[in-house]
């Protein structure tokens, strides 16, 4: 009898950095899994997965490996993708293609733009991709896209690198030279320095409030570009001077609309095909419109009550859904291992869910 034969049938193979698992106190999740009949096994990314499984579920935060994109990282991701293709019954949380979309800020904003959220005053601020260092061309591009001063410049890659949280606020045409391509330029939305973080775990979500950037105005147009690392502004313990409102503005308070938050989660989950993600929302002063400014794969979940309970809930419900949908589509003659059929089946499933 080999080591693998002794295992219960339901193994969750997981991977995340040691730093992330320590922060989440991941050992505790192993205990929760056992109570629900699952065994939690860390994937050895340097070895074939065939010898480590069989896995019922693969749960991961591979953002830093996908973003690394070097030869070794590509080999690791290839190995995982091959395993998933060869074992179509394995549930992956979350699909690598969906995570790739979120690693690209430009693609992510385009997804939001194409949802129905606009109908309920939820929007993504006007944005454009900046790929060149030609200042004249970039000024033209910004104008054509309708991006207004001040705007914020964000690196293309959204997660998993050391530079991906280095941003700048640009106030005038002179500052356009400070754009560091490839990046996304996005109109700045004044929001009284309050950020709402929506943490999503499957069908559960939680909102936490965080500090954010203070209001900036176009009339400050002689200002130099401000550069900052977002992690020094919007963490729960951040106290950046960039978050300090002018005294005259302190009394204003935007109000977040719980119905809008609910719609954001319901809508984005299916458009993104993600279960573990976070959405950063700011509420525009005066209009109260809700702006989605960032979406993160597998965020920190700091302040999420009973995270492990909700995570195992999510694993179980996603497994039940995937078993049902595979059985349904196999009965209908779909080849569920074919990704184009999978897309069709997902679209069909979404439309069925709308009526349930
Ligand atoms: O650990 P935290 O709490 O700072 O979590 C980070 C997230 O912060 P948040 O929970 O949204 O405040 C953070 O979200 P933001 O982009 O800062 O909004 C990222 O998701 C970050 O992932 P990565 O390291 O860039 O791949 C997350 O980092 P990881 O810990 O997942 O690496
Ligand atoms: N369009 C925007 N308008 C106003 N503030 C913004 C905008 N986009 C980002 N910010 C501010 O910059 C911070 C970092 O931006 P975000 O897109 O969330 O990047 P990151 O992935 O590094 O968290 C946010 O927490 C918020 O304070
Ligand atoms: Mg953010
Ligand atoms: Mg982010």
Coordinates of C-alpha atoms and ligand atoms in Angstrom, one line a residue:
X1 CA 0.0 0.0 0.0
X2 CA 1.5 3.4 -1.0
X3 CA 1.2 6.6 1.0
X4 CA -1.4 7.8 -1.5
X5 CA -3.6 4.7 -1.0
X6 CA -4.0 5.5 2.7
X7 CA -5.5 8.9 2.0
X8 CA -9.2 9.7 2.2
X9 CA -10.7 10.3 -1.2
X10 CA -11.0 14.1 -0.8
X11 CA -7.7 15.9 -0.8
X12 CA -7.4 19.6 -1.2
X13 CA -4.0 20.4 -2.7
X14 CA -3.1 24.0 -1.9
X15 CA -0.3 26.4 -2.6
X16 CA 0.4 29.9 -1.3
X17 CA 3.6 31.6 -0.1
X18 CA 4.8 30.7 3.4
X19 CA 4.3 34.4 4.3
X20 CA 0.7 34.3 3.3
X21 CA 0.0 31.0 5.1
X22 CA 1.6 32.3 8.3
X23 CA -0.4 35.4 8.1
X24 CA -3.7 33.4 7.7
X25 CA -2.7 30.9 10.4
X26 CA -3.2 28.3 7.7
X27 CA -2.6 25.3 10.1
X28 CA -6.0 26.0 11.6
X29 CA -7.6 25.5 8.2
X30 CA -6.2 22.0 8.1
X31 CA -8.2 21.2 11.3
X32 CA -11.4 22.7 9.8
X33 CA -10.8 20.6 6.6
X34 CA -10.5 17.4 8.6
X35 CA -13.8 18.1 10.4
X36 CA -15.4 18.3 7.0
X37 CA -13.8 15.1 5.6
X38 CA -11.0 16.8 3.6
X39 CA -7.3 16.4 3.9
X40 CA -5.2 19.5 3.2
X41 CA -1.9 18.9 1.4
X42 CA 0.6 21.5 0.3
X43 CA 1.6 21.1 -3.4
X44 CA 5.3 20.7 -4.1
X45 CA 5.5 22.9 -7.2
X46 CA 8.8 21.4 -8.3
X47 CA 7.5 17.9 -8.7
X48 CA 4.8 16.4 -11.0
X49 CA 1.4 16.7 -9.4
X50 CA 0.4 13.2 -10.5
X51 CA 2.5 11.6 -7.8
X52 CA 1.1 14.0 -5.1
X53 CA -2.7 13.5 -5.7
X54 CA -5.3 12.5 -6.5
X55 CA -6.8 15.9 -5.6
X56 CA -10.5 16.7 -5.4
X57 CA -9.7 20.4 -5.2
X58 CA -6.8 22.7 -5.9
X59 CA -6.9 25.9 -3.8
X60 CA -4.2 28.4 -4.5
X61 CA -2.7 31.9 -4.4
X62 CA -0.3 31.6 -7.3
X63 CA -0.4 35.3 -8.3
X64 CA 3.3 35.9 -7.6
X65 CA 4.3 32.9 -9.7
X66 CA 2.1 33.8 -12.6
X67 CA 3.3 37.4 -12.4
X68 CA 7.0 36.2 -12.3
X69 CA 6.7 34.8 -15.8
X70 CA 10.3 33.4 -15.9
X71 CA 11.2 30.0 -17.3
X72 CA 10.7 28.2 -14.0
X73 CA 7.4 29.9 -13.2
X74 CA 6.1 29.1 -16.7
X75 CA 7.0 25.4 -16.1
X76 CA 5.2 25.4 -12.8
X77 CA 2.1 26.9 -14.2
X78 CA 2.2 24.5 -17.2
X79 CA 2.4 21.6 -14.9
X80 CA -0.7 22.7 -12.9
X81 CA -2.6 23.4 -16.1
X82 CA -1.7 20.0 -17.5
X83 CA -2.9 18.3 -14.3
X84 CA -6.2 20.2 -14.5
X85 CA -6.7 19.3 -18.1
X86 CA -5.9 15.6 -17.5
X87 CA -8.3 15.6 -14.5
X88 CA -11.3 17.5 -15.5
X89 CA -13.1 16.6 -12.3
X90 CA -10.7 18.5 -10.2
X91 CA -12.1 21.8 -8.9
X92 CA -9.7 24.7 -9.0
X93 CA -10.2 27.7 -6.8
X94 CA -9.7 29.9 -8.7
X95 CA -9.3 29.1 -12.4
X96 CA -5.9 30.4 -13.6
X97 CA -7.3 32.2 -16.6
X98 CA -9.6 34.2 -14.2
X99 CA -6.6 35.0 -12.0
X100 CA -4.6 36.1 -15.1
X101 CA -7.4 38.6 -15.9
X102 CA -7.1 40.1 -12.5
X103 CA -3.4 40.4 -12.7
X104 CA -3.9 42.8 -15.6
X105 CA -5.5 46.0 -14.4
X106 CA -6.5 47.0 -17.9
X107 CA -8.3 43.8 -18.5
X108 CA -9.9 43.9 -15.1
X109 CA -11.4 47.5 -15.7
X110 CA -12.7 46.3 -19.1
X111 CA -14.5 43.5 -17.4
X112 CA -16.2 45.9 -15.0
X113 CA -17.0 48.2 -17.9
X114 CA -18.9 45.4 -19.7
X115 CA -21.1 44.4 -16.8
X116 CA -24.6 45.7 -16.1
X117 CA -23.4 47.5 -12.9
X118 CA -23.5 50.8 -14.7
X119 CA -27.3 50.7 -14.6
X120 CA -27.1 51.0 -10.8
X121 CA -24.6 53.8 -10.7
X122 CA -21.6 51.5 -10.1
X123 CA -18.8 52.4 -12.4
X124 CA -15.1 52.1 -13.1
X125 CA -13.4 55.5 -13.4
X126 CA -12.4 56.4 -17.0
X127 CA -9.1 54.8 -17.9
X128 CA -6.7 54.2 -20.7
X129 CA -3.6 52.1 -21.1
X130 CA -0.2 53.9 -21.4
X131 CA 2.3 51.8 -23.3
X132 CA 4.7 54.4 -24.6
X133 CA 7.0 57.0 -23.1
X134 CA 6.1 59.6 -25.8
X135 CA 4.6 62.4 -23.7
X136 CA 2.9 64.1 -26.6
X137 CA 1.2 60.9 -27.8
X138 CA 0.2 60.1 -24.2
X139 CA -1.4 63.5 -23.7
X140 CA -3.4 62.9 -26.9
X141 CA -4.4 59.4 -25.8
X142 CA -5.5 60.6 -22.4
X143 CA -7.6 63.3 -23.9
X144 CA -9.2 61.0 -26.5
X145 CA -10.1 58.5 -23.7
X146 CA -11.6 61.2 -21.5
X147 CA -9.2 60.7 -18.7
X148 CA -9.1 64.0 -16.7
X149 CA -6.6 65.7 -14.4
X150 CA -5.8 64.7 -11.7
X151 CA -5.4 61.1 -12.7
X152 CA -3.8 58.1 -11.0
X153 CA -1.2 55.9 -12.8
X154 CA -1.1 52.3 -11.8
X155 CA 1.3 49.6 -13.0
X156 CA -0.3 47.1 -15.5
X157 CA 0.5 44.2 -13.3
X158 CA -1.9 44.3 -10.3
X159 CA -0.4 41.8 -7.9
X160 CA 2.5 39.6 -7.0
X161 CA 5.5 41.8 -7.7
X162 CA 7.4 44.4 -5.6
X163 CA 6.5 47.3 -7.9
X164 CA 2.8 46.6 -8.6
X165 CA 1.6 48.9 -5.8
X166 CA 3.8 51.9 -6.8
X167 CA 1.4 54.6 -8.0
X168 CA 1.4 58.2 -8.9
X169 CA -1.1 61.0 -8.9
X170 CA -0.6 63.3 -11.9
X171 CA -1.9 66.8 -12.0
X172 CA -1.0 68.4 -15.3
X173 CA 0.5 67.9 -18.7
X174 CA 4.0 68.4 -17.3
X175 CA 3.4 65.4 -15.0
X176 CA 2.5 63.1 -17.9
X177 CA 6.2 62.5 -18.3
X178 CA 6.0 60.7 -14.9
X179 CA 3.8 57.9 -16.3
X180 CA 5.8 54.7 -16.1
X181 CA 4.6 52.4 -18.9
X182 CA 3.1 49.9 -19.1
X183 CA 0.5 51.4 -16.8
X184 CA -3.2 52.3 -16.6
X185 CA -4.1 56.0 -16.2
X186 CA -7.4 56.4 -14.4
X187 CA -9.3 59.6 -13.5
X188 CA -9.1 60.4 -9.9
X189 CA -12.4 60.2 -7.9
X190 CA -12.7 62.4 -4.9
X191 CA -14.0 60.2 -2.0
X192 CA -13.1 61.9 1.3
X193 CA -10.3 59.4 2.0
X194 CA -12.5 56.5 2.7
X195 CA -12.0 53.1 1.0
X196 CA -14.4 50.3 1.3
X197 CA -12.9 46.9 0.9
X198 CA -15.3 44.1 0.0
X199 CA -13.9 40.7 0.7
X200 CA -15.6 37.8 -1.1
X201 CA -15.5 34.1 -0.3
X202 CA -17.9 32.3 -2.6
X203 CA -21.4 33.4 -1.6
X204 CA -20.2 35.2 1.5
X205 CA -18.9 38.7 1.7
X206 CA -17.7 41.3 4.2
X207 CA -17.0 45.0 4.0
X208 CA -14.3 46.7 5.9
X209 CA -13.4 50.4 5.9
X210 CA -9.9 51.6 5.3
X211 CA -8.0 54.9 4.9
X212 CA -7.5 56.1 1.4
X213 CA -6.2 59.1 -0.5
X214 CA -7.5 62.6 0.3
X215 CA -9.4 64.7 -2.3
X216 CA -7.3 66.3 -5.1
X217 CA -8.6 69.0 -7.4
X218 CA -7.7 70.1 -10.9
X219 CA -7.2 73.6 -9.7
X220 CA -4.0 72.4 -8.1
X221 CA -2.6 72.2 -11.6
X222 CA 0.9 73.5 -10.9
X223 CA 1.6 70.6 -8.5
X224 CA 4.4 68.1 -8.9
X225 CA 3.4 64.5 -9.3
X226 CA 2.9 62.6 -6.1
X227 CA 4.3 59.0 -5.9
X228 CA 3.3 56.6 -3.3
X229 CA 3.1 52.9 -2.4
X230 CA -0.5 51.9 -2.0
X231 CA 0.3 49.6 0.9
X232 CA 1.4 52.6 3.0
X233 CA -1.9 54.3 2.4
X234 CA -4.7 51.8 2.6
X235 CA -3.8 49.2 5.2
X236 CA -5.8 49.1 8.4
X237 CA -2.8 50.5 10.3
X238 CA -1.8 53.1 7.7
X239 CA -1.5 56.7 8.7
X240 CA -0.2 58.4 5.6
X241 CA -0.3 62.2 5.4
X242 CA -1.8 61.6 1.9
X243 CA -5.0 60.6 3.7
X244 CA -5.4 63.7 5.9
X245 CA -8.3 65.7 4.7
X246 CA -8.4 69.5 4.8
X247 CA -10.3 70.7 7.9
X248 CA -13.1 72.1 5.7
X249 CA -13.7 68.7 4.2
X250 CA -13.7 66.6 7.4
X251 CA -17.5 66.9 8.0
X252 CA -18.5 65.4 4.7
X253 CA -19.2 61.7 4.7
X254 CA -20.2 59.5 1.8
X255 CA -22.7 56.8 2.4
X256 CA -22.1 53.3 1.1
X257 CA -25.2 51.5 -0.2
X258 CA -25.4 47.9 1.0
X259 CA -27.7 47.0 -1.9
X260 CA -25.1 48.2 -4.4
X261 CA -22.4 46.1 -2.6
X262 CA -24.7 43.1 -2.9
X263 CA -25.1 43.7 -6.6
X264 CA -21.4 44.1 -7.1
X265 CA -20.7 40.7 -5.5
X266 CA -23.5 38.9 -7.4
X267 CA -22.5 40.5 -10.7
X268 CA -18.7 40.3 -10.5
X269 CA -18.5 36.7 -9.3
X270 CA -20.0 35.3 -12.5
X271 CA -18.3 37.8 -14.9
X272 CA -14.9 37.1 -13.3
X273 CA -15.6 33.4 -12.6
X274 CA -13.8 33.8 -9.2
X275 CA -14.7 32.7 -5.7
X276 CA -11.9 34.3 -3.7
X277 CA -11.5 38.0 -4.4
X278 CA -11.6 41.5 -3.0
X279 CA -13.1 44.6 -4.5
X280 CA -12.0 48.1 -3.6
X281 CA -14.9 50.6 -3.8
X282 CA -14.9 54.4 -3.3
X283 CA -18.0 56.6 -3.1
X284 CA -17.7 59.7 -5.2
X285 CA -18.3 62.9 -3.2
X286 CA -21.5 64.8 -4.2
X287 CA -22.8 62.1 -6.6
X288 CA -22.7 59.1 -4.3
X289 CA -21.8 57.0 -7.3
X290 CA -19.8 53.9 -6.3
X291 CA -16.5 53.4 -8.2
X292 CA -14.7 50.1 -8.4
X293 CA -11.0 51.0 -8.4
X294 CA -9.3 47.6 -7.8
X295 CA -10.1 43.9 -7.8
X296 CA -7.7 41.5 -6.0
X297 CA -7.3 37.8 -6.3
X298 CA -7.2 36.1 -2.9
X299 CA -6.7 39.3 -0.8
X300 CA -5.7 39.5 2.9
X301 CA -9.2 39.0 4.4
X302 CA -8.1 41.0 7.4
X303 CA -11.2 41.4 9.6
X304 CA -13.3 38.7 7.8
X305 CA -15.2 36.8 10.5
X306 CA -14.9 33.0 10.5
X307 CA -12.8 33.0 7.3
X308 CA -12.0 29.3 7.4
X309 CA -15.6 28.3 8.1
X310 CA -16.7 30.3 5.0
X311 CA -13.8 29.0 2.9
X312 CA -14.7 25.3 3.5
X313 CA -18.3 26.3 2.8
X314 CA -17.2 27.7 -0.5
X315 CA -15.2 24.6 -1.4
X316 CA -18.1 22.4 -0.6
X317 CA -20.7 24.4 -2.5
X318 CA -18.4 24.9 -5.5
X319 CA -17.8 21.2 -5.6
X320 CA -21.5 20.4 -5.5
X321 CA -22.1 23.0 -8.3
X322 CA -19.3 21.6 -10.4
X323 CA -20.5 18.0 -10.0
X324 CA -24.0 19.0 -11.0
X325 CA -23.0 21.1 -14.0
X326 CA -20.6 18.4 -15.3
X327 CA -23.3 15.7 -15.0
X328 CA -25.9 18.0 -16.6
X329 CA -23.6 18.9 -19.6
X330 CA -22.3 15.4 -20.1
X331 CA -26.0 14.3 -20.3
X332 CA -26.5 17.1 -22.9
X333 CA -23.6 15.8 -25.0
X334 CA -21.1 18.6 -24.1
X335 CA -17.4 17.7 -23.9
X336 CA -16.6 19.3 -20.5
X337 CA -12.9 18.8 -21.0
X338 CA -13.0 21.1 -24.1
X339 CA -12.5 24.7 -22.9
X340 CA -14.6 26.2 -25.7
X341 CA -17.5 23.9 -24.6
X342 CA -16.7 24.8 -21.0
X343 CA -17.3 28.5 -21.9
X344 CA -20.6 27.6 -23.6
X345 CA -21.6 25.5 -20.7
X346 CA -20.7 28.3 -18.2
X347 CA -22.8 30.8 -20.2
X348 CA -25.7 28.3 -20.2
X349 CA -25.4 27.6 -16.5
X350 CA -25.4 31.4 -15.8
X351 CA -28.6 31.8 -17.7
X352 CA -30.1 28.8 -15.9
X353 CA -29.1 30.3 -12.6
X354 CA -30.9 33.5 -13.4
X355 CA -34.2 31.7 -13.3
X356 CA -33.5 29.8 -10.1
Ligands
LIG1 O1 -1.7 40.7 3.3 P1 -2.5 41.9 3.0 O2 -3.6 42.0 3.9 O3 -1.7 43.1 2.8 O4 -3.2 41.5 1.6 C1 -2.9 42.1 0.4 C2 -4.1 42.8 -0.2 O5 -4.5 43.7 0.7 P2 -6.0 43.9 1.3 O6 -6.4 42.6 2.0 O7 -6.8 44.1 0.1 O8 -5.8 45.0 2.1 C3 -3.7 43.5 -1.5 O9 -4.9 44.2 -1.9 P3 -4.6 45.7 -2.5 O10 -4.1 45.5 -3.9 O11 -3.6 46.4 -1.7 O12 -5.9 46.4 -2.5 C4 -3.3 42.4 -2.5 O13 -4.4 41.6 -2.8 C5 -2.1 41.7 -1.9 O14 -1.7 40.7 -2.9 P4 -0.3 40.7 -3.6 O15 0.7 40.4 -2.5 O16 -0.2 42.0 -4.3 O17 -0.4 39.5 -4.5 C6 -2.4 41.0 -0.6 O18 -1.2 40.5 -0.1 P5 -1.0 38.9 0.3 O19 -0.8 38.9 1.7 O20 -2.1 38.2 -0.2 O21 0.3 38.6 -0.5
LIG2 N1 -9.5 56.2 -9.4 C1 -9.1 56.5 -8.1 N2 -9.5 57.6 -7.5 C2 -9.1 58.0 -6.3 N3 -8.3 57.2 -5.5 C3 -7.8 56.1 -6.1 C4 -8.2 55.6 -7.4 N4 -7.6 54.5 -7.6 C5 -6.9 54.2 -6.6 N5 -7.0 55.1 -5.6 C6 -6.3 55.1 -4.3 O1 -5.1 54.4 -4.5 C7 -5.0 53.3 -3.7 C8 -4.4 52.1 -4.4 O2 -5.0 51.9 -5.6 P1 -5.5 50.4 -6.1 O3 -6.1 50.5 -7.4 O4 -6.4 49.9 -5.0 O5 -4.2 49.6 -6.1 P2 -3.5 48.4 -5.3 O6 -3.7 47.2 -6.1 O7 -2.1 48.8 -5.1 O8 -4.3 48.4 -4.0 C9 -6.4 53.0 -3.3 O9 -6.5 52.3 -2.0 C10 -7.0 54.4 -3.2 O10 -6.7 55.0 -2.0
LIG3 MG1 -6.4 48.2 -3.8
LIG4 MG1 -4.8 45.6 -5.8

